[in-house]
């Protein structure tokens, strides 16, 4: 079974494809946006 958390790439290893890196960035951005929106709506519901 491969390790869950990978270490940094080896010095001679090729970098991952740009599309895969951008997909992770967009996924993290969408997740954080959804979390902030959920907290905001929950706080708004408590105030009203």
mmCIF file of N, CA, C and O in Angstrom, residues 22-44:
data_model
loop_
_atom_site.group_PDB
_atom_site.id
_atom_site.type_symbol
_atom_site.label_atom_id
_atom_site.label_comp_id
_atom_site.label_asym_id
_atom_site.label_seq_id
_atom_site.Cartn_x
_atom_site.Cartn_y
_atom_site.Cartn_z
ATOM 1 N N UNK A 22 -3.351 22.196 -11.117
ATOM 2 C CA UNK A 22 -4.411 23.196 -11.124
ATOM 3 C C UNK A 22 -5.734 22.613 -10.647
ATOM 4 O O UNK A 22 -6.513 23.309 -9.983
ATOM 5 N N UNK A 23 -5.995 21.351 -10.962
ATOM 6 C CA UNK A 23 -7.226 20.713 -10.502
ATOM 7 C C UNK A 23 -7.260 20.639 -8.979
ATOM 8 O O UNK A 23 -8.290 20.914 -8.359
ATOM 9 N N UNK A 24 -6.137 20.312 -8.352
ATOM 10 C CA UNK A 24 -6.074 20.296 -6.892
ATOM 11 C C UNK A 24 -6.311 21.690 -6.332
ATOM 12 O O UNK A 24 -7.005 21.865 -5.330
ATOM 13 N N UNK A 25 -5.708 22.693 -6.939
ATOM 14 C CA UNK A 25 -5.879 24.064 -6.472
ATOM 15 C C UNK A 25 -7.342 24.474 -6.548
ATOM 16 O O UNK A 25 -7.888 25.049 -5.607
ATOM 17 N N UNK A 26 -8.007 24.180 -7.658
ATOM 18 C CA UNK A 26 -9.417 24.543 -7.832
ATOM 19 C C UNK A 26 -10.282 23.769 -6.840
ATOM 20 O O UNK A 26 -11.225 24.333 -6.262
ATOM 21 N N UNK A 27 -9.981 22.501 -6.606
ATOM 22 C CA UNK A 27 -10.758 21.707 -5.654
ATOM 23 C C UNK A 27 -10.628 22.274 -4.239
ATOM 24 O O UNK A 27 -11.621 22.390 -3.514
ATOM 25 N N UNK A 28 -9.431 22.646 -3.842
ATOM 26 C CA UNK A 28 -9.236 23.240 -2.524
ATOM 27 C C UNK A 28 -9.930 24.593 -2.416
ATOM 28 O O UNK A 28 -10.511 24.928 -1.384
ATOM 29 N N UNK A 29 -9.889 25.376 -3.479
ATOM 30 C CA UNK A 29 -10.546 26.678 -3.479
ATOM 31 C C UNK A 29 -12.054 26.521 -3.346
ATOM 32 O O UNK A 29 -12.695 27.222 -2.550
ATOM 33 N N UNK A 30 -12.644 25.595 -4.095
ATOM 34 C CA UNK A 30 -14.097 25.359 -4.022
ATOM 35 C C UNK A 30 -14.490 24.841 -2.638
ATOM 36 O O UNK A 30 -15.530 25.246 -2.092
ATOM 37 N N UNK A 31 -13.696 23.973 -2.078
ATOM 38 C CA UNK A 31 -13.989 23.456 -0.745
ATOM 39 C C UNK A 31 -13.946 24.537 0.318
ATOM 40 O O UNK A 31 -14.818 24.603 1.189
ATOM 41 N N UNK A 32 -12.953 25.398 0.246
ATOM 42 C CA UNK A 32 -12.866 26.476 1.231
ATOM 43 C C UNK A 32 -13.985 27.492 1.024
ATOM 44 O O UNK A 32 -14.538 28.018 1.989
ATOM 45 N N UNK A 33 -14.352 27.744 -0.212
ATOM 46 C CA UNK A 33 -15.457 28.654 -0.495
ATOM 47 C C UNK A 33 -16.765 28.102 0.075
ATOM 48 O O UNK A 33 -17.544 28.831 0.699
ATOM 49 N N UNK A 34 -17.001 26.816 -0.087
ATOM 50 C CA UNK A 34 -18.209 26.191 0.452
ATOM 51 C C UNK A 34 -18.214 26.217 1.979
ATOM 52 O O UNK A 34 -19.255 26.464 2.598
ATOM 53 N N UNK A 35 -17.062 25.998 2.600
ATOM 54 C CA UNK A 35 -16.987 26.014 4.064
ATOM 55 C C UNK A 35 -17.268 27.410 4.601
ATOM 56 O O UNK A 35 -18.013 27.576 5.580
ATOM 57 N N UNK A 36 -16.696 28.428 3.997
ATOM 58 C CA UNK A 36 -16.934 29.799 4.441
ATOM 59 C C UNK A 36 -18.393 30.181 4.240
ATOM 60 O O UNK A 36 -19.006 30.820 5.103
ATOM 61 N N UNK A 37 -18.980 29.783 3.117
ATOM 62 C CA UNK A 37 -20.390 30.086 2.864
ATOM 63 C C UNK A 37 -21.279 29.388 3.891
ATOM 64 O O UNK A 37 -22.247 29.985 4.384
ATOM 65 N N UNK A 38 -20.989 28.151 4.227
ATOM 66 C CA UNK A 38 -21.793 27.428 5.216
ATOM 67 C C UNK A 38 -21.727 28.098 6.583
ATOM 68 O O UNK A 38 -22.746 28.259 7.258
ATOM 69 N N UNK A 39 -20.542 28.518 6.993
ATOM 70 C CA UNK A 39 -20.405 29.212 8.274
ATOM 71 C C UNK A 39 -21.134 30.548 8.237
ATOM 72 O O UNK A 39 -21.824 30.922 9.192
ATOM 73 N N UNK A 40 -21.033 31.271 7.144
ATOM 74 C CA UNK A 40 -21.705 32.559 7.024
ATOM 75 C C UNK A 40 -23.224 32.413 7.109
ATOM 76 O O UNK A 40 -23.895 33.165 7.803
ATOM 77 N N UNK A 41 -23.775 31.426 6.391
ATOM 78 C CA UNK A 41 -25.222 31.215 6.431
ATOM 79 C C UNK A 41 -25.677 30.732 7.812
ATOM 80 O O UNK A 41 -26.749 31.090 8.290
ATOM 81 N N UNK A 42 -24.858 29.922 8.492
ATOM 82 C CA UNK A 42 -25.197 29.463 9.832
ATOM 83 C C UNK A 42 -25.213 30.640 10.816
ATOM 84 O O UNK A 42 -26.131 30.769 11.640
ATOM 85 N N UNK A 43 -24.229 31.510 10.718
ATOM 86 C CA UNK A 43 -24.201 32.697 11.587
ATOM 87 C C UNK A 43 -25.369 33.629 11.287
ATOM 88 O O UNK A 43 -25.976 34.192 12.197
ATOM 89 N N UNK A 44 -25.678 33.764 10.025
ATOM 90 C CA UNK A 44 -26.807 34.628 9.649
ATOM 91 C C UNK A 44 -28.121 34.051 10.194
ATOM 92 O O UNK A 44 -28.993 34.790 10.635
#
